[in-house]
Short mmCIF file of C-alpha atoms and ligand atoms in Angstrom, two decimals:
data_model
loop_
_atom_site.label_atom_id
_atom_site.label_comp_id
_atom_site.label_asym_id
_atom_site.label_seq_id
_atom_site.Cartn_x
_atom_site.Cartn_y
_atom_site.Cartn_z
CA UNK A 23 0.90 2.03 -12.47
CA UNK A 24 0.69 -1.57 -12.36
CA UNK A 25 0.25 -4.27 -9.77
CA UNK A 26 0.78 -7.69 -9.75
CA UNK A 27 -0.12 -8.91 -6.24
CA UNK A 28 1.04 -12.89 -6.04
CA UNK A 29 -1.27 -15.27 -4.10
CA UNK A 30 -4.99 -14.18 -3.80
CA UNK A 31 -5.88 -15.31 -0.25
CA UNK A 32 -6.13 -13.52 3.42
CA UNK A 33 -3.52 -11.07 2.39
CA UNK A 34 -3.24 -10.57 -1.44
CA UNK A 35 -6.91 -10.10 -1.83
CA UNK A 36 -7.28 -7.49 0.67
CA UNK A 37 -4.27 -5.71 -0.54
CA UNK A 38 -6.33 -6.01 -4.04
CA UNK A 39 -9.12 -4.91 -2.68
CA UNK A 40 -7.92 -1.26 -1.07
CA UNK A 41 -5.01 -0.63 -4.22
CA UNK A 42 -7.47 -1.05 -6.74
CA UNK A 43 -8.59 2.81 -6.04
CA UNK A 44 -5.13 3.44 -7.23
CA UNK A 45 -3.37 1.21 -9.44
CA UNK A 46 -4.91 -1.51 -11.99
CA UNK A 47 -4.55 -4.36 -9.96
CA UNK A 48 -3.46 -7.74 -11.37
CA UNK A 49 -4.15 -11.04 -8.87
CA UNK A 50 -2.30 -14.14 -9.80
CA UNK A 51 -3.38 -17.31 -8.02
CA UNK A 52 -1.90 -20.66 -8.90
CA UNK A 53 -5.63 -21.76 -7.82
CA UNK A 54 -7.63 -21.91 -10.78
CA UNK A 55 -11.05 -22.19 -8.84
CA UNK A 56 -10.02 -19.09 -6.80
CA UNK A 57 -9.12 -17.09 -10.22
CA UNK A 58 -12.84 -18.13 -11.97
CA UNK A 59 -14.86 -17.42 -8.37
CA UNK A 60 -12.84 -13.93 -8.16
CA UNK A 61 -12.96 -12.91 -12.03
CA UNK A 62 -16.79 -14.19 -11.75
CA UNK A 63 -16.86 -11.12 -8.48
CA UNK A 64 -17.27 -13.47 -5.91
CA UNK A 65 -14.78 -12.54 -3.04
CA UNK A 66 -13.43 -15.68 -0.88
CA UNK A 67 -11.89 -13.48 1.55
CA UNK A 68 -14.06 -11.78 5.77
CA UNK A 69 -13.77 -8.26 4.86
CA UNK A 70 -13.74 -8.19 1.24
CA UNK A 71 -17.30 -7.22 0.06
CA UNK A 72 -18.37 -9.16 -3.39
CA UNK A 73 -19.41 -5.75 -4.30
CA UNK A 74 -15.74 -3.95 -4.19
CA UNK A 75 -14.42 -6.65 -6.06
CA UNK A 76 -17.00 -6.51 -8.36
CA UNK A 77 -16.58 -2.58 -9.00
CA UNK A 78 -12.94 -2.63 -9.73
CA UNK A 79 -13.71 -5.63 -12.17
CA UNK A 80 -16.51 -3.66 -14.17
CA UNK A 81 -14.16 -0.35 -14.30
CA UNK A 82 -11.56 -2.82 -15.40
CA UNK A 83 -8.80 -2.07 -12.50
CA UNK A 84 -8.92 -6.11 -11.58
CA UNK A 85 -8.06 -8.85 -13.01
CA UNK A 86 -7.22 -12.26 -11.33
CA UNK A 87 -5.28 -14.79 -13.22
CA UNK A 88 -3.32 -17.82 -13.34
CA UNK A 89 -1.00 -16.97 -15.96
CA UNK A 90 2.32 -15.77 -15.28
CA UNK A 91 2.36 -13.87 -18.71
CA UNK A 92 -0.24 -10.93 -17.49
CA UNK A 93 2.29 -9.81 -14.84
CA UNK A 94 5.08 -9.42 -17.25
CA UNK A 95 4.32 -5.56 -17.63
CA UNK A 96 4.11 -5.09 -13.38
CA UNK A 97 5.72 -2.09 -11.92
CA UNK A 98 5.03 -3.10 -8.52
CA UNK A 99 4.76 -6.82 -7.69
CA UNK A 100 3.68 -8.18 -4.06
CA UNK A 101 4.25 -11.58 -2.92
CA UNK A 102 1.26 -12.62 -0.60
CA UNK A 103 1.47 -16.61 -0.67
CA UNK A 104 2.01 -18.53 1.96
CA UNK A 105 4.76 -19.37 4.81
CA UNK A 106 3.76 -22.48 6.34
CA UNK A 107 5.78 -25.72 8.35
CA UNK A 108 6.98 -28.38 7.44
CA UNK A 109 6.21 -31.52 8.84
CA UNK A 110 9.09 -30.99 11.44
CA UNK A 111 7.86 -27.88 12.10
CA UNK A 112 11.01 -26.20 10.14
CA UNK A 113 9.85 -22.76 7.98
CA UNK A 114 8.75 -24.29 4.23
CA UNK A 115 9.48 -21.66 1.68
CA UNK A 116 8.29 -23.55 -1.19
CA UNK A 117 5.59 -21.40 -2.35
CA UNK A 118 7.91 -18.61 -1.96
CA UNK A 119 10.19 -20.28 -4.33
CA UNK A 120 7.45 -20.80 -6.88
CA UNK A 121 6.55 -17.06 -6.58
CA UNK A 122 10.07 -16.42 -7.20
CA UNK A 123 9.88 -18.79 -10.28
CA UNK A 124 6.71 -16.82 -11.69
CA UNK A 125 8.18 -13.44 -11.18
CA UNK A 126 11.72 -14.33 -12.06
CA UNK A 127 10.54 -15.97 -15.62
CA UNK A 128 7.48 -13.44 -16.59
CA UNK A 129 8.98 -9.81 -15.33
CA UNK A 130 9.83 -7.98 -18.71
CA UNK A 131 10.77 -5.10 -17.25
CA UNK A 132 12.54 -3.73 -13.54
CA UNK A 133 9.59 -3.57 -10.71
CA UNK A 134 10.00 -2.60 -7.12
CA UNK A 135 9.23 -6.24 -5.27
CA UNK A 136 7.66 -6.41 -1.97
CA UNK A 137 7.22 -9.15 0.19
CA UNK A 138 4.58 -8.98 2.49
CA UNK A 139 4.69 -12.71 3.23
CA UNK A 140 5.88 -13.54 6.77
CA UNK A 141 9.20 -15.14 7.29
CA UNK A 142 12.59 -14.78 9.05
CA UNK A 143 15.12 -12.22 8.79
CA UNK A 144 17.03 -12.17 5.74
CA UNK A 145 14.48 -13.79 3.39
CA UNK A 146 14.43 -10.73 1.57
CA UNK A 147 18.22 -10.41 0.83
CA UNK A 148 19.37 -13.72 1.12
CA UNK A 149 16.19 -15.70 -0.39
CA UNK A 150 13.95 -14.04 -2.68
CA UNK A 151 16.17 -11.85 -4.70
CA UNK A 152 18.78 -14.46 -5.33
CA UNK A 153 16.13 -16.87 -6.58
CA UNK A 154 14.07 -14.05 -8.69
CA UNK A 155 17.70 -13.56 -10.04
CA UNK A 156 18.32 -16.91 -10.55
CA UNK A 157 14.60 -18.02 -12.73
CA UNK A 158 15.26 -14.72 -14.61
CA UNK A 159 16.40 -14.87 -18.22
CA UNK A 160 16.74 -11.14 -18.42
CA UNK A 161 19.22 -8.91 -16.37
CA UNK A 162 17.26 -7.16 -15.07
CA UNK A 163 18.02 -4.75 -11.88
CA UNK A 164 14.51 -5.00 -9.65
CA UNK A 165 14.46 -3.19 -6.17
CA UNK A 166 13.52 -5.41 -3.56
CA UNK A 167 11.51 -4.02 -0.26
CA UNK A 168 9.55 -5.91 2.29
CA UNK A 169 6.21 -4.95 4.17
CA UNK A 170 5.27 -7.80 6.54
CA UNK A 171 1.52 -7.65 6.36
CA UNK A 172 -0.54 -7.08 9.94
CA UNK A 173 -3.99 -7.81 8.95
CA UNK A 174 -6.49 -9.24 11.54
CA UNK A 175 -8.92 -10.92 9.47
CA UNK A 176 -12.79 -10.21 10.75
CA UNK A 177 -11.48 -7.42 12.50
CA UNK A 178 -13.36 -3.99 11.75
CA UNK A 179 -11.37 -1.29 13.96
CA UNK A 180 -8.39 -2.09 12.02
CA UNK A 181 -7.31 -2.19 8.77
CA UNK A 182 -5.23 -1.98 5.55
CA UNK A 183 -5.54 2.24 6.25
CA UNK A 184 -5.00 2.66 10.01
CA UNK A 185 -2.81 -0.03 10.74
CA UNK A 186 0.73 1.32 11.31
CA UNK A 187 2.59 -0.11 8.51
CA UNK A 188 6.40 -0.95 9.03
CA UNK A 189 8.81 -1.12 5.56
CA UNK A 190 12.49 -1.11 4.38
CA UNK A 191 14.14 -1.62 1.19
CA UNK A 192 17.44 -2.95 0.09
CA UNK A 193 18.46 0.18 -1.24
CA UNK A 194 17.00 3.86 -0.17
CA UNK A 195 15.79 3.96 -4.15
CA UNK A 196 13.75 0.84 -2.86
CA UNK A 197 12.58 2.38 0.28
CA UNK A 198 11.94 5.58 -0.97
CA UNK A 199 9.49 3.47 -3.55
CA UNK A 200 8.03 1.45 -0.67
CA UNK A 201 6.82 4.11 0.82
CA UNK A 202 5.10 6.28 -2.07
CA UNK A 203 3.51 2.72 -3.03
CA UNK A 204 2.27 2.38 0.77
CA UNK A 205 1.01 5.96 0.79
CA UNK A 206 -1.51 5.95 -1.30
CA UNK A 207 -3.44 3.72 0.61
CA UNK A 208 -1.85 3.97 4.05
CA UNK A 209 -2.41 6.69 6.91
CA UNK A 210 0.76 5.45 9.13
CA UNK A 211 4.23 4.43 7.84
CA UNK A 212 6.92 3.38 9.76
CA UNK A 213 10.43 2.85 8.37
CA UNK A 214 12.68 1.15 9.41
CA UNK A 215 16.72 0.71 8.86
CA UNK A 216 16.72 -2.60 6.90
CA UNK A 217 14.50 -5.62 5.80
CA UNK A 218 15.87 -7.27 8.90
CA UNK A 219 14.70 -5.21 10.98
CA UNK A 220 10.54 -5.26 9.83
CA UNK A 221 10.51 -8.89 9.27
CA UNK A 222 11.90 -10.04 12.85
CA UNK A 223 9.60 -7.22 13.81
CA UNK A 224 6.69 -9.21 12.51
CA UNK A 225 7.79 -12.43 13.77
CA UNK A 226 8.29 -10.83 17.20
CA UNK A 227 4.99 -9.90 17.34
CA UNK A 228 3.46 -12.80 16.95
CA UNK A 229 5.91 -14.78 18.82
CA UNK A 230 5.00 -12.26 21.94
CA UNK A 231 1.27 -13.57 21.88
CA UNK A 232 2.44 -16.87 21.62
CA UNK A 233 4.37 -16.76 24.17
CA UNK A 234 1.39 -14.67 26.23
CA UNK A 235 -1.03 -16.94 25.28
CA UNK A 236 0.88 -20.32 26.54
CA UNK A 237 1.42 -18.42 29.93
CA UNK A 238 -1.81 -18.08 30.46
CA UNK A 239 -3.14 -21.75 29.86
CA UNK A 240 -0.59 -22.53 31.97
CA UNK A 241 -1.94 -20.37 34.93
CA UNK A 242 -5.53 -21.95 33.24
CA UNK A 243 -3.99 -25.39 34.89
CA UNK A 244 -2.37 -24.01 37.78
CA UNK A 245 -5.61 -21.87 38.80
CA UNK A 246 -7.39 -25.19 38.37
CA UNK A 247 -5.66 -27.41 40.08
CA UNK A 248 -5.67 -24.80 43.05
CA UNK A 249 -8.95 -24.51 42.93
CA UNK A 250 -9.04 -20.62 41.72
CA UNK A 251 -11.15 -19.19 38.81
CA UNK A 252 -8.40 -18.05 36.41
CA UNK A 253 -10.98 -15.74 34.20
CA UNK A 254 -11.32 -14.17 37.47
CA UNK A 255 -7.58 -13.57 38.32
CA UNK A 256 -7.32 -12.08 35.08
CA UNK A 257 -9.63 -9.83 35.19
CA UNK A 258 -8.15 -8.93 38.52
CA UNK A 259 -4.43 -8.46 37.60
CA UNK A 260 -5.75 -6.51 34.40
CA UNK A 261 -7.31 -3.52 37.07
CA UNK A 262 -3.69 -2.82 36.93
CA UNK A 263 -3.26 0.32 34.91
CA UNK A 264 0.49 -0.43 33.66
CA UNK A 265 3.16 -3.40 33.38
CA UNK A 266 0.23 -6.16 32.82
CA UNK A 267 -1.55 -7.03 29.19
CA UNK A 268 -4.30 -9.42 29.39
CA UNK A 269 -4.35 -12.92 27.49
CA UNK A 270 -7.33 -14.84 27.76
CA UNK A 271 -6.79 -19.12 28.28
CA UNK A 272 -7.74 -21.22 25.26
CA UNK A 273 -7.90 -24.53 23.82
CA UNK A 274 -4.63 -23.61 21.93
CA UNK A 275 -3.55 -21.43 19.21
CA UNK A 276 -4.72 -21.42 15.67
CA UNK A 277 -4.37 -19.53 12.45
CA UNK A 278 -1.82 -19.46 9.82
CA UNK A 279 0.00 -16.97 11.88
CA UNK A 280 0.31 -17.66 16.32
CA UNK A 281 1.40 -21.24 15.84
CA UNK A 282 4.08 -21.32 12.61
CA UNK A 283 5.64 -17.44 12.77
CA UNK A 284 7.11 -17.77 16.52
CA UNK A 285 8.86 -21.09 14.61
CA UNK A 286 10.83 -19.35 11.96
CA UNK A 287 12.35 -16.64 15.05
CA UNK A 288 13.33 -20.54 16.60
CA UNK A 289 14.81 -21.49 13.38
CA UNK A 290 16.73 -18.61 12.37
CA UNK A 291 17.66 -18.08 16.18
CA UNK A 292 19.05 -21.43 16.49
CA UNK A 293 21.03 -21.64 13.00
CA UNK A 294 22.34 -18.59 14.71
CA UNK A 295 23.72 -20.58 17.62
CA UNK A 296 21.11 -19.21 20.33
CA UNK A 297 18.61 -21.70 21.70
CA UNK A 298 14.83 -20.15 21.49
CA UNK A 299 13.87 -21.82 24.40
CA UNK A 300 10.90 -20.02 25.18
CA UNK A 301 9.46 -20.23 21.95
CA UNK A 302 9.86 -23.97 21.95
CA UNK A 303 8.21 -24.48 25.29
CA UNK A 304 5.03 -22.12 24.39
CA UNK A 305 4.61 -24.32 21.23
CA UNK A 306 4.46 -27.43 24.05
CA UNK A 307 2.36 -25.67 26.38
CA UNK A 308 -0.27 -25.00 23.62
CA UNK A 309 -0.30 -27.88 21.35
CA UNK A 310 -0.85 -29.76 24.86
CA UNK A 311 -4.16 -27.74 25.58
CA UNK A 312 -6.35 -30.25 23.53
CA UNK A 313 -4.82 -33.00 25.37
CA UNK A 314 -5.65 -31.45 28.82
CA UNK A 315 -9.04 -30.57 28.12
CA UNK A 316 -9.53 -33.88 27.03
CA UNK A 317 -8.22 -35.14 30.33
CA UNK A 318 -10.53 -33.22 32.19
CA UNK A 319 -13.71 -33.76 30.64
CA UNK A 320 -12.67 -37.61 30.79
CA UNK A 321 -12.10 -37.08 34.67
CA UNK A 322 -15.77 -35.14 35.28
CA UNK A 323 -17.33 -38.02 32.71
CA UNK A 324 -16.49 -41.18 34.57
CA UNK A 325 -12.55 -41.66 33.76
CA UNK A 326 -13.61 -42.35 30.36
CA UNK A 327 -15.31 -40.51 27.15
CA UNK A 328 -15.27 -44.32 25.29
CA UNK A 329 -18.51 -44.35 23.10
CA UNK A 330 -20.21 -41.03 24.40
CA UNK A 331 -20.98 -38.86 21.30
CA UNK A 332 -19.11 -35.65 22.08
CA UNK A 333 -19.70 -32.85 19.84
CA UNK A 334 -17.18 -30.06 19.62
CA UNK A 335 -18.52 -26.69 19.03
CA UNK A 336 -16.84 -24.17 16.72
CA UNK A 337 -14.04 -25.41 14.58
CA UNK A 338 -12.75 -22.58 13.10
CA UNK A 339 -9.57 -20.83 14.62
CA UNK A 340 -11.13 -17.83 16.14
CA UNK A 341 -14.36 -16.35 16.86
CA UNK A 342 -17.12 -15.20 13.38
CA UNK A 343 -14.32 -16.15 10.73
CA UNK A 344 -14.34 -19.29 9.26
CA UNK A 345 -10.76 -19.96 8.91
CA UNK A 346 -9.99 -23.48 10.04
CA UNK A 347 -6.05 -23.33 9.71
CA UNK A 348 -4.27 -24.79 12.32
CA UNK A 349 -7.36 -24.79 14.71
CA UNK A 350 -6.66 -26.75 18.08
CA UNK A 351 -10.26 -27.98 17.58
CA UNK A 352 -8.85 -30.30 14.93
CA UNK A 353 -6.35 -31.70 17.52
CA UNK A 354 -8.66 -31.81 20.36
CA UNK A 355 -11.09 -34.29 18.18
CA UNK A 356 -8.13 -36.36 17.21
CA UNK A 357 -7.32 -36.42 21.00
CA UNK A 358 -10.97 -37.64 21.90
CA UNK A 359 -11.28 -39.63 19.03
CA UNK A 360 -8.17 -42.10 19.91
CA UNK A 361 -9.70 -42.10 23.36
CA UNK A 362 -12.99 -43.70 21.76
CA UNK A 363 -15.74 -40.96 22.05
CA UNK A 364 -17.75 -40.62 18.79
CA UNK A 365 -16.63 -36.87 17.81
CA UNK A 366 -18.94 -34.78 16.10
CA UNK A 367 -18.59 -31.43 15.38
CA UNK A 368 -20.98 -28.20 14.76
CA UNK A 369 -19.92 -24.96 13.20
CA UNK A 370 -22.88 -22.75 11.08
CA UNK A 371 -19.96 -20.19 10.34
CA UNK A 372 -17.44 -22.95 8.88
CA UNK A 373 -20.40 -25.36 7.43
CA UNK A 374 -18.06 -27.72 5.53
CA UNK A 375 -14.74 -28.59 6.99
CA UNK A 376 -12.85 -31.97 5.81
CA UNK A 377 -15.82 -32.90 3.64
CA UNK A 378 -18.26 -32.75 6.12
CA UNK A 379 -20.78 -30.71 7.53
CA UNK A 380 -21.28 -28.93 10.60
CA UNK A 381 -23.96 -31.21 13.20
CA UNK A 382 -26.88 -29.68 14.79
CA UNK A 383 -26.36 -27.91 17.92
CA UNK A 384 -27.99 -31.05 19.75
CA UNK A 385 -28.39 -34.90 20.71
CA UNK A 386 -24.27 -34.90 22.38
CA UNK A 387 -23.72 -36.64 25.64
CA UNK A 388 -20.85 -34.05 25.85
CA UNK A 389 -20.44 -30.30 23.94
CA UNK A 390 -16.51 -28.89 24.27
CA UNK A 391 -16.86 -24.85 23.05
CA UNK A 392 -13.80 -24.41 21.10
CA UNK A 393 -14.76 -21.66 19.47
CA UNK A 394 -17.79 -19.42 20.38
CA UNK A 395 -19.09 -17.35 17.94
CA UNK A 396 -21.66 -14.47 18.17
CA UNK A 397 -24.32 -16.21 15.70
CA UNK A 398 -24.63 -19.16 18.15
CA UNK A 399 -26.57 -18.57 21.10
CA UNK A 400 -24.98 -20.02 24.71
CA UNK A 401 -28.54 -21.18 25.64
CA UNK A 402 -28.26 -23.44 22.37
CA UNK A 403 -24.82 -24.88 23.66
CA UNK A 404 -26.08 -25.82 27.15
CA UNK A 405 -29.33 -27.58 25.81
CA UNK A 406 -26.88 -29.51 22.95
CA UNK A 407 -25.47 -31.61 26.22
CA UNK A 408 -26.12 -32.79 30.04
CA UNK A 409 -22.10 -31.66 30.07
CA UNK A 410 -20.73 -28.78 28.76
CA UNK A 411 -17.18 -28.08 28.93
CA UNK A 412 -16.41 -24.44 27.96
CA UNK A 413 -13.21 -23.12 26.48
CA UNK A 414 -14.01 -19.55 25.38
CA UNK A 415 -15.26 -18.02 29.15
CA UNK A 416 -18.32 -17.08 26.99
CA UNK A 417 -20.57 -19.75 28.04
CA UNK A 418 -21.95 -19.19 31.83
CA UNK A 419 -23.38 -22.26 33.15
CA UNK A 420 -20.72 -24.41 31.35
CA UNK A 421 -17.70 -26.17 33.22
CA UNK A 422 -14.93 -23.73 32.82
CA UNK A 423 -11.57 -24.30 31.65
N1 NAD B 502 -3.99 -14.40 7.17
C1 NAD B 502 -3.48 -13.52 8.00
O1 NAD B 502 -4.14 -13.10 8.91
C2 NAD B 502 -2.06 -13.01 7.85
C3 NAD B 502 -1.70 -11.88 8.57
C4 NAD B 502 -0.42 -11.39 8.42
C5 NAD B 502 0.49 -12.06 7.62
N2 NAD B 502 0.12 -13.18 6.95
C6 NAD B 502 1.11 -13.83 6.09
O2 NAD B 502 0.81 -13.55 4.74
C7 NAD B 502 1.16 -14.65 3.90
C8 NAD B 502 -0.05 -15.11 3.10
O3 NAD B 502 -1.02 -15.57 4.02
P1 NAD B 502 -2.56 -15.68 3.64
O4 NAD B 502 -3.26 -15.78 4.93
O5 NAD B 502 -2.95 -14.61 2.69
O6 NAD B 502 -2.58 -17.10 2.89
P2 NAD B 502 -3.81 -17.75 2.12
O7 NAD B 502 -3.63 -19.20 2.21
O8 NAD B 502 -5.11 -17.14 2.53
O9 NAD B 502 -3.59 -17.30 0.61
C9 NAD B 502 -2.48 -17.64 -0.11
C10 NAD B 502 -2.88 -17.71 -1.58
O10 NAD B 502 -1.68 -17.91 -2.30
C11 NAD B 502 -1.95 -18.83 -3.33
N3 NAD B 502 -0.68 -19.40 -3.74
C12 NAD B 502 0.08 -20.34 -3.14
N4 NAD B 502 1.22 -20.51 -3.83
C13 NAD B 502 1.18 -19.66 -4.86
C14 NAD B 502 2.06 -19.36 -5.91
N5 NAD B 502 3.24 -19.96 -6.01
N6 NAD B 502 1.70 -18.46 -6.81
C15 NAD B 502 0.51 -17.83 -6.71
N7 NAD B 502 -0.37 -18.05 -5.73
C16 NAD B 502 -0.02 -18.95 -4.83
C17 NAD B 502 -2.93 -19.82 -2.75
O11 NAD B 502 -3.67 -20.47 -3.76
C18 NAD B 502 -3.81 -18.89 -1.89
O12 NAD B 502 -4.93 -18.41 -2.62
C19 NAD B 502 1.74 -15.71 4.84
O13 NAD B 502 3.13 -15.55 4.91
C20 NAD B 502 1.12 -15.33 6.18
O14 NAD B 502 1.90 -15.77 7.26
C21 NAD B 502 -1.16 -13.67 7.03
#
């Protein structure tokens, strides 16, 4: 069997990386510096080992490729690209189109297509297979299934294998195909009634943390101004053995997933005629955490950070990755860079983010943790600064959020 896996990144190359046991495994990236690094067995990807990659390459089960032409003979074909916002925060589905575009004009023969790409209800139906349809010259009857991926990149208790999996096809043929695919390489499969059904699935569950997480940086401002230690109250309220899941305060949400999926549910919601109120406030609530924290290191530094070197510690989105999408630390330095402090930032996990390069861990009139990950030491934050504002709860001795 083969498998054409579209877009090489988080998702695609981990999907790569655990089919290759079982099918020969075709990546196509529009990227041509990912497709030399990958075919050269050098994985860009947490959790995909150089040495997997470079096992299912000698035993010739991978390829990677930007040439639409080497998926032509795919009996399986996964779209993995990505599912970002516009600028007015509205779903973009480009690079879905142009994945469309690829498979619709190189398929030779009918494959079972799976999106795995997250995105509203109905993208499977009403989106991809028209435009596959429309790009193809051939008539040619695909099935058409989707799989919304759940991957937690850097995360080691959970992966491709254990995590439950949910699917549905268009048709039962399609379903039925889903989940023999799936089960070669998955212990838990969960059908469900349509594609509807597993994608609004997938943006509920990220929508739900969103959600979570804005609650509780709002109770991070309420606790403050009341003088009460929030870490503390949580910790409390989470002795509770039922009814309460613990979120822990932040300086926002980041990733390619918390801050964009909970905005196609809004979208599709509201085209639907139903307001997604909550949704829209929790985007407020945390894309206003940079400008908060701002405010309150101003207010401990004088009223003002103008001139004071500030260096901002951890940049990437979430703890030992160094994924940089949509981090808040990116808005928090915009934030204290209109206000007139000279930003700096250090992050040995990201090293180079907007062509430059991670600071030493020293010299700052003022640190802000972002992100705290295990390789740097909290002594090493509190000697970087006289004031250190911490966002993370990992850093004892720092001013807490
Ligand atoms: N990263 C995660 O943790 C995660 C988890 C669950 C779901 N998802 C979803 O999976 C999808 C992919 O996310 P990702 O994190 O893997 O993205 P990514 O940015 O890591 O990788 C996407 C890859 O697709 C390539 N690409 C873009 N357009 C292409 C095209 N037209 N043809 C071929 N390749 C193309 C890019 O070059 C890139 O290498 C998104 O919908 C995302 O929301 C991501």
């Amino acid at each position: 069997m083969k498998l054409a896996i579209i877009g090489q990144g988080y998702v695609g190359l981990t999907i790569s990386a655990f089919a290759g046991e079982f099918f020969d495994v075709v990546g196509f990236d529009n990227n041509i510096d990912v497709v030399n690094r990958l075919n050269s067995g050098i994985s860009h990807i947490e959790g995909v080992q150089d040495s997997i990659l470079q096992g299912w390459i000698e035993e010739g089960r991978y390829k990677a490729t930007a040439d639409g032409n080497e998926i032509s003979e795919a009996d399986i074909v996964i779209i993995a690209v990505p599912t970002p916002l516009t600028e007015e925060r509205n779903p973009d589905l480009h690079y879905i189109d142009s994945a469309c575009k690829t498979i619709g004009q190189n398929l030779r023969k009918s494959a079972l297509i799976i999106n795995e790409s997250t995105s509203f209800p109905g993208t499977i139906r009403n989106y991809i297979k028209p435009a596959i349809e429309k790009y193809s010259k051939r008539k040619l009857e695909h099935l058409y299934a989707i799989s919304p991926e759940r991957v937690d990149p850097g995360r080691e208790d959970y992966n491709q294998k254990n995590t439950p999996r949910l699917y549905a096809g268009l048709t039962p043929e399609a379903t039925a195909k889903t989940r023999d695919f799936y089960s070669t390489f998955c212990d838990n499969l969960v059908e469900v009634s349509s594609p509807e059904i597993a994608e609004a699935a997938k943006l509920f569950e990220n929508t739900f943390r969103q959600v979570n997480i804005a609650l509780v940086n709002e109770l991070a401002q309420i606790s403050h101004a009341l003088g009460i230690d929030v870490r503390e109250t949580l910790d409390a309220a989470g002795t509770k053995p039922y009814g309460f899941m613990k979120f822990a305060p932040s300086a926002g949400v980041g990733g390619h997933c918390i801050p964009v999926d909970p905005s196609y549910l809004a979208d599709v919601a509201e085209k639907a005629g139903v307001e997604a109120t909550f949704i829209k406030r929790a985007n407020e609530v945390n894309l206003d955490m940079p400008k908060y924290i701002a405010r309150r290191i101003e207010i401990d530094n004088g009223g003002s950070v103008k001139g004071k070197k500030v260096l901002v510690v951890g940049v990437a989105y979430k703890p030992n990755v160094a994924d940089t999408r949509e981090t808040p630390a990116e808005l928090l330095i915009d934030v204290l860079q209109d206000s007139g402090a000279v930003v700096s930032w250090n992050d040995p996990v990201v090293g180079t983010w907007h062509g430059t390069e991670s600071t030493p861990l020293s010299g700052a009139d003022i640190a802000v943790v972002v992100t705290k990950h295990d390789v740097v030491a909290p002594e090493d934050i509190l000697k970087s600064a006289p004031y250190v504002f911490d966002t993370t709860g990992k850093v004892k001795g720092a001013v807490q959020l």
